[in-house]
Short mmCIF file of C-alpha atoms in Angstrom, two decimals:
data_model
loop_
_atom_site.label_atom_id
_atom_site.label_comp_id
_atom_site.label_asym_id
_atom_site.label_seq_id
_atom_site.Cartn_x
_atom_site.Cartn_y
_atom_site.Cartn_z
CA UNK M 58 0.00 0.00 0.00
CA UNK M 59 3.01 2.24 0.95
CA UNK M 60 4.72 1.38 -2.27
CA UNK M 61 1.52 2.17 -4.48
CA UNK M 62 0.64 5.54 -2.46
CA UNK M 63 4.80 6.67 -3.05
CA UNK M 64 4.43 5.83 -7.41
CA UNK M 65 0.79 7.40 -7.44
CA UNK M 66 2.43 10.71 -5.68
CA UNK M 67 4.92 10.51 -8.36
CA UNK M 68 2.90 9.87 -11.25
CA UNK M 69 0.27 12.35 -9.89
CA UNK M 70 2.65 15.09 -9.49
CA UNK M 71 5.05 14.89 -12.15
CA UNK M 72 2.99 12.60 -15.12
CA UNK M 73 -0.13 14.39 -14.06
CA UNK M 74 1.36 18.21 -14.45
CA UNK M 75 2.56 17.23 -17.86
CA UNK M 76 -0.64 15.91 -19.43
CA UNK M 77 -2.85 18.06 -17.83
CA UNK M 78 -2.05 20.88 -20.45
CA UNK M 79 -3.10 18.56 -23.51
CA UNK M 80 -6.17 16.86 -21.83
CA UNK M 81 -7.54 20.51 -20.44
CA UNK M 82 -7.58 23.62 -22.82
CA UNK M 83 -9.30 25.97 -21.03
CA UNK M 84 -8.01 28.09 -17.75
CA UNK M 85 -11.01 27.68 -15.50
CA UNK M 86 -10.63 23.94 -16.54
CA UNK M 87 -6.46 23.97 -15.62
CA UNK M 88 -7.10 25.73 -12.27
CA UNK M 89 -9.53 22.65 -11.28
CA UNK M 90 -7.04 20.52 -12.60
CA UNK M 91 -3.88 22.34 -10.78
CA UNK M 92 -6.14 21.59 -7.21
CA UNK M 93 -7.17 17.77 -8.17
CA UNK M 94 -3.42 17.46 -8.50
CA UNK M 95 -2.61 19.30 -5.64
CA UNK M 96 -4.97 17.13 -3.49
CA UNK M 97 -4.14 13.87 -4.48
CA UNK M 98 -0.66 14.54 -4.66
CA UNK M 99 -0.97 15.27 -0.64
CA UNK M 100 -3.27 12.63 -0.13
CA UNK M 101 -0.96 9.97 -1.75
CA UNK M 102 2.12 11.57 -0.26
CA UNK M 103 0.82 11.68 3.68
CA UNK M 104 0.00 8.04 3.69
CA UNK M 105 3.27 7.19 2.21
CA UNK M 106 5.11 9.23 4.20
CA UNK M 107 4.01 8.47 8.03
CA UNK M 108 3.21 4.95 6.55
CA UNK M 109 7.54 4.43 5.93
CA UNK M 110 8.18 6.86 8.87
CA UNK M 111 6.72 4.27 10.96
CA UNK M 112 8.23 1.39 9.68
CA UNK M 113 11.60 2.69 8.89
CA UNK M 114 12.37 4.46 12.59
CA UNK M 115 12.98 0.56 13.33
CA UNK M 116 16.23 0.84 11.51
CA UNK M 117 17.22 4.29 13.44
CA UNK M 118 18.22 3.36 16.67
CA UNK M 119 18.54 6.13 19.14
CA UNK M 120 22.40 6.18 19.58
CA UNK M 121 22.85 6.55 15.71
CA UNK M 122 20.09 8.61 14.96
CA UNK M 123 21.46 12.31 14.89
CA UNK M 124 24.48 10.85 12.31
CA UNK M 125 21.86 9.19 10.72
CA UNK M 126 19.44 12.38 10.39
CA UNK M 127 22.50 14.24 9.22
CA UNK M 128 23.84 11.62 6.52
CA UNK M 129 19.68 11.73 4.85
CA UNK M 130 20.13 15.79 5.27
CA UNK M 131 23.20 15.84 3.85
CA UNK M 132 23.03 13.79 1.16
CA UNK M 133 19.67 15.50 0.42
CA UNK M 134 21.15 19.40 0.34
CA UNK M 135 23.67 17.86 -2.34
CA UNK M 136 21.40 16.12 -4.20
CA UNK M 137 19.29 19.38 -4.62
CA UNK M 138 21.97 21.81 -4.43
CA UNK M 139 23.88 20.06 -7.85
CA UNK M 140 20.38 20.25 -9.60
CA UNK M 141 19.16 23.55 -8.54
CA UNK M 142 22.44 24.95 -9.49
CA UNK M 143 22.37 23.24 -12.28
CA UNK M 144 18.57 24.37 -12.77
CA UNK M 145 19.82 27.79 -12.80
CA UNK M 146 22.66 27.80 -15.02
CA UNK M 147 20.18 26.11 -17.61
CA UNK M 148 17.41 28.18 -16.75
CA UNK M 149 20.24 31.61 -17.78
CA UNK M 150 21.00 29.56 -21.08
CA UNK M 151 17.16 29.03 -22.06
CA UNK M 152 16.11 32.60 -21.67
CA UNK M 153 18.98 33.74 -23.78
CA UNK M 154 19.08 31.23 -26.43
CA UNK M 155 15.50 28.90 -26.82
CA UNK M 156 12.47 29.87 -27.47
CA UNK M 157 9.84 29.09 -25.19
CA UNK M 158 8.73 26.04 -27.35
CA UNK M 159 11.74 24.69 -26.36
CA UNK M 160 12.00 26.00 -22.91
CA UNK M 161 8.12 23.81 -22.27
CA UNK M 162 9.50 21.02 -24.04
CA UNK M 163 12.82 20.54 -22.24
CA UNK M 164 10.72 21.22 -18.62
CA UNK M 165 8.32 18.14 -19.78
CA UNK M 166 11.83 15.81 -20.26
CA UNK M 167 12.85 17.19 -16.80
CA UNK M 168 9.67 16.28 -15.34
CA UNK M 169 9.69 12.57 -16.69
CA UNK M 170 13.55 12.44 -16.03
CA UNK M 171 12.11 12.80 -12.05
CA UNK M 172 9.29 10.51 -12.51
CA UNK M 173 11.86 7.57 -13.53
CA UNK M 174 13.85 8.78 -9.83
CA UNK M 175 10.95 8.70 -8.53
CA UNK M 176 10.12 5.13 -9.28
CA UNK M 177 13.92 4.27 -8.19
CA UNK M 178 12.91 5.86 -5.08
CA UNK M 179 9.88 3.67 -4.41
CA UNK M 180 12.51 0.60 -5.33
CA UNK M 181 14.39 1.30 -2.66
CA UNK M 182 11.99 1.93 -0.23
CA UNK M 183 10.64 -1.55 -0.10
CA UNK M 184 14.40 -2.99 0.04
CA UNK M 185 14.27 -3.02 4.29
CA UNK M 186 12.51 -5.59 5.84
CA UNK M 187 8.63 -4.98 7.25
CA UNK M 188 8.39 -5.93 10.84
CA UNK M 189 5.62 -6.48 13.07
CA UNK M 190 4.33 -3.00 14.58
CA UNK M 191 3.10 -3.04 18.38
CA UNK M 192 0.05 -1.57 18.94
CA UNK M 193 -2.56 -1.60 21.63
CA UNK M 194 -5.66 -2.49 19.87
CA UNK M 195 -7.06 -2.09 16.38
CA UNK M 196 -6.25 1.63 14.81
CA UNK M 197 -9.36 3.59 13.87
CA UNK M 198 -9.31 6.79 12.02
CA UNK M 199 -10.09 8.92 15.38
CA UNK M 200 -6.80 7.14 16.61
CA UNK M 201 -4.20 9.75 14.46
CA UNK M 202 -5.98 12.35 16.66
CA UNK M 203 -6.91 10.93 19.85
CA UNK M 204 -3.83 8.64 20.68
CA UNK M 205 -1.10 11.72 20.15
CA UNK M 206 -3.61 13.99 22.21
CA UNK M 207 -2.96 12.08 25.84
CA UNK M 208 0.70 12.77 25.16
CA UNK M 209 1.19 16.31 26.91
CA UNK M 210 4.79 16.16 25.61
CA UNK M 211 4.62 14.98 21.77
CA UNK M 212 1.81 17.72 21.89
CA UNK M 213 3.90 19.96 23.03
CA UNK M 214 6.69 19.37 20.35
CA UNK M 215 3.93 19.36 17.47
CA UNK M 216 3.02 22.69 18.59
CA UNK M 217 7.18 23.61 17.83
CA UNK M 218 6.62 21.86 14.41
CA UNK M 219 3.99 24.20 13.18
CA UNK M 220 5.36 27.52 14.44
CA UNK M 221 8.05 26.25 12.41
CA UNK M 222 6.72 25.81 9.63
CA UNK M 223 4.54 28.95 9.86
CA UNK M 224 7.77 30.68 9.96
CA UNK M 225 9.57 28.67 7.09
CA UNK M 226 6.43 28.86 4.34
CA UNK M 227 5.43 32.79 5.48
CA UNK M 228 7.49 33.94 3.11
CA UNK M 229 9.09 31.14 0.89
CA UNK M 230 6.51 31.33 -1.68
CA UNK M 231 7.24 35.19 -2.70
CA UNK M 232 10.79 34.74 -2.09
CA UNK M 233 12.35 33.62 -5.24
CA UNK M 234 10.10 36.45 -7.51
CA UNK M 235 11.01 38.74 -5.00
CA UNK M 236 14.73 37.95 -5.38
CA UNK M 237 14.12 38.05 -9.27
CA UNK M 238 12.27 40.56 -10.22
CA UNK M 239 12.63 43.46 -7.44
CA UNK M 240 15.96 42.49 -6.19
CA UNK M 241 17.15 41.83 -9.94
CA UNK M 242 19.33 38.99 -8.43
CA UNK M 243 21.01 36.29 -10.31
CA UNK M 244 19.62 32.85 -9.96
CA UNK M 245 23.09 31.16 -11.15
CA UNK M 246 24.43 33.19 -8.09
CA UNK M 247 21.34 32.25 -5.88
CA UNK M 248 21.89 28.38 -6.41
CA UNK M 249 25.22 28.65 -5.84
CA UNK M 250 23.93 30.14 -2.26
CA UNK M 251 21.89 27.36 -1.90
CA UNK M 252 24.44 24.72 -2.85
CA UNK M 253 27.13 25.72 -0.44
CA UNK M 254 24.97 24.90 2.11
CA UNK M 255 25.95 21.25 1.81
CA UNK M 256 29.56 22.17 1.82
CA UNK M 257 28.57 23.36 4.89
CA UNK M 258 27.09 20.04 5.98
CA UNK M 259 30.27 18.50 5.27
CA UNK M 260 32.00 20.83 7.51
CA UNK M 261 29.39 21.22 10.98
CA UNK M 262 27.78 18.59 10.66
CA UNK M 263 29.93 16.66 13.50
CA UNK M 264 29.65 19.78 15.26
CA UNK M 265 26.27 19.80 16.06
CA UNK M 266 26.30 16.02 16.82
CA UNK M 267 28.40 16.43 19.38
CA UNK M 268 26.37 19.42 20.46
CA UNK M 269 23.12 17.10 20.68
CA UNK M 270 25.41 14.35 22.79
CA UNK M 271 26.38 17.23 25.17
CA UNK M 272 22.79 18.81 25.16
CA UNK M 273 19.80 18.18 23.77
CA UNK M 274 17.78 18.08 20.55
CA UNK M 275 15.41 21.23 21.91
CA UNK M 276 18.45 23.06 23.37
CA UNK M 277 20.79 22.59 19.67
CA UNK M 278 17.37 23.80 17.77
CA UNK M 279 16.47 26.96 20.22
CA UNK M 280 20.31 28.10 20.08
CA UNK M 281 20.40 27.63 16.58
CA UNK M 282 17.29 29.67 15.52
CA UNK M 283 18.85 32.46 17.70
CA UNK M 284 21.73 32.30 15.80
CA UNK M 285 19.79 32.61 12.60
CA UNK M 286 16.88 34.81 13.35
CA UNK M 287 19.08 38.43 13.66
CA UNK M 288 20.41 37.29 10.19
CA UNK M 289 17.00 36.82 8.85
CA UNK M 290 15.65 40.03 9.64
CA UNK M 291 18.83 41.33 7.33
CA UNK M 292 17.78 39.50 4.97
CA UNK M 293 14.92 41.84 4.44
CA UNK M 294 17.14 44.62 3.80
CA UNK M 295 18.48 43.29 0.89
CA UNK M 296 18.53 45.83 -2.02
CA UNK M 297 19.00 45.64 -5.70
CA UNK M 298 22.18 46.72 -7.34
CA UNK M 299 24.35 45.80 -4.26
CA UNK M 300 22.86 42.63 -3.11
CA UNK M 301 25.97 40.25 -3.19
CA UNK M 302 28.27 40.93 0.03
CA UNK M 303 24.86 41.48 2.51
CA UNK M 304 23.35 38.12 1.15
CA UNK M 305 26.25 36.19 1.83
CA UNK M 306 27.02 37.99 5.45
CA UNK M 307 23.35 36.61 5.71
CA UNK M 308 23.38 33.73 4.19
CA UNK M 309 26.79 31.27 5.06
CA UNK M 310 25.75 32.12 9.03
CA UNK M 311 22.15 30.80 8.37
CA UNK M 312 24.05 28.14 6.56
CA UNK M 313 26.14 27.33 9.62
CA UNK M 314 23.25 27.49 12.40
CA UNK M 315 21.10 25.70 9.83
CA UNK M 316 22.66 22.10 10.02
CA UNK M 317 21.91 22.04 13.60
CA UNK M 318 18.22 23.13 13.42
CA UNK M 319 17.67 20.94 10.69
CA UNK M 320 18.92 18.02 12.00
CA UNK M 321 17.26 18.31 15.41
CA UNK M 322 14.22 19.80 13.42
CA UNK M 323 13.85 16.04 11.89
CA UNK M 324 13.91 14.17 14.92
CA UNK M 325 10.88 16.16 16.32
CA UNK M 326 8.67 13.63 15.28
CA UNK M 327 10.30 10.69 16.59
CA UNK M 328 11.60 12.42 20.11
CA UNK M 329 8.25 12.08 22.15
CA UNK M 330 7.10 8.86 20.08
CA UNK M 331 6.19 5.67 22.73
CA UNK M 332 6.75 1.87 20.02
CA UNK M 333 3.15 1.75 20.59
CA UNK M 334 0.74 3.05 17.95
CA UNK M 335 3.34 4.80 16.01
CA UNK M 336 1.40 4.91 12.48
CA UNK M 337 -0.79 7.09 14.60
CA UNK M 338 2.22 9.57 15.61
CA UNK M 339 3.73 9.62 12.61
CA UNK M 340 0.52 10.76 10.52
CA UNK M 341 -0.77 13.49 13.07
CA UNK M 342 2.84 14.86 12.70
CA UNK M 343 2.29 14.91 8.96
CA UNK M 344 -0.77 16.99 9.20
CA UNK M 345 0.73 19.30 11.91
CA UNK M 346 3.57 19.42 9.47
CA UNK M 347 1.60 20.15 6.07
CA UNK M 348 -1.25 22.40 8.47
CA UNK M 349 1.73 25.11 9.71
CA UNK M 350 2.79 25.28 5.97
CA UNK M 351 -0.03 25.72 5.09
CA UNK M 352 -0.97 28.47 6.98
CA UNK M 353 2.68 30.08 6.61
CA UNK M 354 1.47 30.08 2.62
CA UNK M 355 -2.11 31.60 3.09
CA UNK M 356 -0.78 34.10 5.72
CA UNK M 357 2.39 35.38 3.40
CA UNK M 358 -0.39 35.24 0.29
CA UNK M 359 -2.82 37.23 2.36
CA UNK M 360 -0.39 39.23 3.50
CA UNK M 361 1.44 40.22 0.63
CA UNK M 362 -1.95 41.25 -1.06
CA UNK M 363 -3.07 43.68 1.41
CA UNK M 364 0.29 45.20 1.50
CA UNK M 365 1.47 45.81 -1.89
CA UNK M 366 1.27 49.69 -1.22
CA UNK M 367 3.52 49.72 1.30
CA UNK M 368 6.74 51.05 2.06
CA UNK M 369 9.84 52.41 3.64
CA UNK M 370 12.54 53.68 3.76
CA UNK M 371 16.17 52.45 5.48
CA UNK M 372 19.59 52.67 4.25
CA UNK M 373 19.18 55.71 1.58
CA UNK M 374 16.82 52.68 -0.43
CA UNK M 375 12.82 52.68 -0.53
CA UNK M 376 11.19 49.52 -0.37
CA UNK M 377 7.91 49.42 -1.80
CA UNK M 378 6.84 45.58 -1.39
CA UNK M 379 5.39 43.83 1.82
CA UNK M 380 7.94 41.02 0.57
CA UNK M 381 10.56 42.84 3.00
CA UNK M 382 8.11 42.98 5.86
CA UNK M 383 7.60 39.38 5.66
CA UNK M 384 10.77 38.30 5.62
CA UNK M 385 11.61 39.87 8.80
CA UNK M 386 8.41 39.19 10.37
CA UNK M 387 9.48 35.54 10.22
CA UNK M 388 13.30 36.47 12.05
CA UNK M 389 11.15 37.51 14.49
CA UNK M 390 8.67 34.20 14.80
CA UNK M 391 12.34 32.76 14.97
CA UNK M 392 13.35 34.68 17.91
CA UNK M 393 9.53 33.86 20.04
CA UNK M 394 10.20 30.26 18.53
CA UNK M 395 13.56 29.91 20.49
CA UNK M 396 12.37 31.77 23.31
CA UNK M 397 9.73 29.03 23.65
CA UNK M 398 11.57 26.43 23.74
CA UNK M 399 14.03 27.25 26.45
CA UNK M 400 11.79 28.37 28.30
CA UNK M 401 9.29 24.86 28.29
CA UNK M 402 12.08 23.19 27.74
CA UNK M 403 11.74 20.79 30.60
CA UNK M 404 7.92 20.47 29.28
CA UNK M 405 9.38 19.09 26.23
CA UNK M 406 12.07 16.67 27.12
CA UNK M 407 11.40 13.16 27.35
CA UNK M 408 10.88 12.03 30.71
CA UNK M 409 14.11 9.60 31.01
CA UNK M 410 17.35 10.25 28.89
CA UNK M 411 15.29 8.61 25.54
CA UNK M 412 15.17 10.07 22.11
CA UNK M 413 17.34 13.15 23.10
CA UNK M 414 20.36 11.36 23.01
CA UNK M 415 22.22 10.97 19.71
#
């Protein structure tokens, strides 16, 4: 079932996008389309993804999971760091030299070029061995809500994952235009940003492991959001022109601080998880996870409607988009995130020793 719900995300999402132009030919008709896709695509990929979450957390032991966590997020940042730099660097040579013909063609080969890695990707999925999975009596649907709700502590951590991802999607959606078409920056320069963060990886990422043994997966995530907030309230001060030197005083910290956050971020689901009924954890963490970014999207969409018409001036530059205000607004959801979490951070530790240890 796992297997089948992974290839029909796939299919639905990349197959799907690509035929939906030839079987629909009318906009009100694509826009129904776009949010069939959408839905599916979500339905497919939630039960997939708690689905192997709970089955594959057998394989993660506690005393290897942080090098673990780190070895999937590594391997993931250089995975999509080579192809969105390469993305770029293509995406530069198609507006100068191919029409746009050939730009839709060559995005169509992309997307079945990911479909075929997609289907790899199931392949391997189903390569570790199913095990039975303890659970306490029958699951009914009212389970993925009830169960997690008598645990004051894994509560507690899925309120963490939403602020989170409030904070993360607030502004993510407006970024890259914003970064584009206001801020006139490169996108070859942009990926390259985005691909030295797993050089970065490479470099921290024992670091912060050792931070996690010496600590805790709440304490490594609160310092590093503090560490990265200030920087992303810069970030909003980013101007056009002269953008190079303040995104990367911005950026390579964030980059730094980031491999700790992200690798505690991951374990969030797993930290406050009893054996017992875990297909039940695993998929109310999926829609806390999918809920806060999805309320991060309508809040920055809302938000950067209503304030088109605004803006300011700092630094002898006038900025005339709410793009700026969001971006800042989330350093500062960064700053009450942290703040949170020290502060219930007893709340929000497992009782004895447990998942906090790497």
């Amino acid at each position: 079932i796992l297997a089948v719900c992974k290839f029909m995300y796939y299919f639905v999402v990349l197959v799907g996008l690509n035929l939906l132009p030839y079987m629909v030919t009318d906009d009100r008709g694509r826009l129904w389309g776009m949010i069939v896709i959408t839905f599916l695509a979500s339905l497919f990929n939630v039960v997939a993804t708690a689905g192997y979450a709970a089955w594959h957390i057998r394989f993660q032991p506690e005393e290897i999971r942080a090098y673990f966590l780190s070895v999937c997020l590594f391997l993931t940042a250089l995975v999509s760091g080579v192809f969105t730099l390469a993305s770029g660097l293509i995406t530069d040579l198609l507006q100068k030299q191919m029409s746009q013909e050939a730009e839709l063609t060559f995005l169509v080969f992309l997307r079945y070029f990911a479909f075929a890695l997609g289907v790899v990707n199931v392949i391997f999925l189903l390569l570790p061995r199913e095990v039975d999975y303890p659970v306490i009596h029958a699951p009914r649907f009212s389970d993925i809500f009830s169960v997690p709700a008598h645990n004051r502590k894994f509560m507690l951590t899925m309120g963490v994952v939403f602020l989170w991802q409030f904070s993360t999607y607030c502004y993510s959606a407006q970024l890259s235009y914003y970064l584009r078409d206001v801020i006139e920056m490169s996108m070859t320069f942009y990926n390259i940003i985005i691909f030295l963060y797993s050089v970065f990886f490479v470099f921290f990422m024992h670091f912060w492991q050792k931070m996690i043994r010496k600590t805790s997966w709440f304490f490594v995530f609160a310092v590093a959001l503090l560490i990265v907030a200030p920087f992303q309230i810069l970030y909003g001060f980013v101007q056009p022109g002269h953008y190079i030197l303040l995104v990367l005083i911005v950026r390579l910290p964030q980059h730094f601080a980031g491999v700790g956050h992200n690798v505690a971020f991951d374990n969030f689901q797993y930290i406050n998880m009893p054996p017992t009924n875990r297909e039940c954890y695993t998929s109310f963490y999926q829609i806390v996870f999918n809920l806060g970014a999805l309320a991060g999207y309508v809040f920055g969409t809302v938000f950067d409607a209503n304030t088109k018409d605004w803006s300011f001036t700092a630094f002898g530059y006038t900025y005339t988009s709410g793009v700026p205000f969001l971006i800042m607004l989330c350093g500062v959801v960064q700053f009450v995130i942290a703040a949170l979490v020290l502060i219930t951070r007893k709340q929000l530790e497992p009782d004895q020793g447990g998942l906090q240890n790497a």
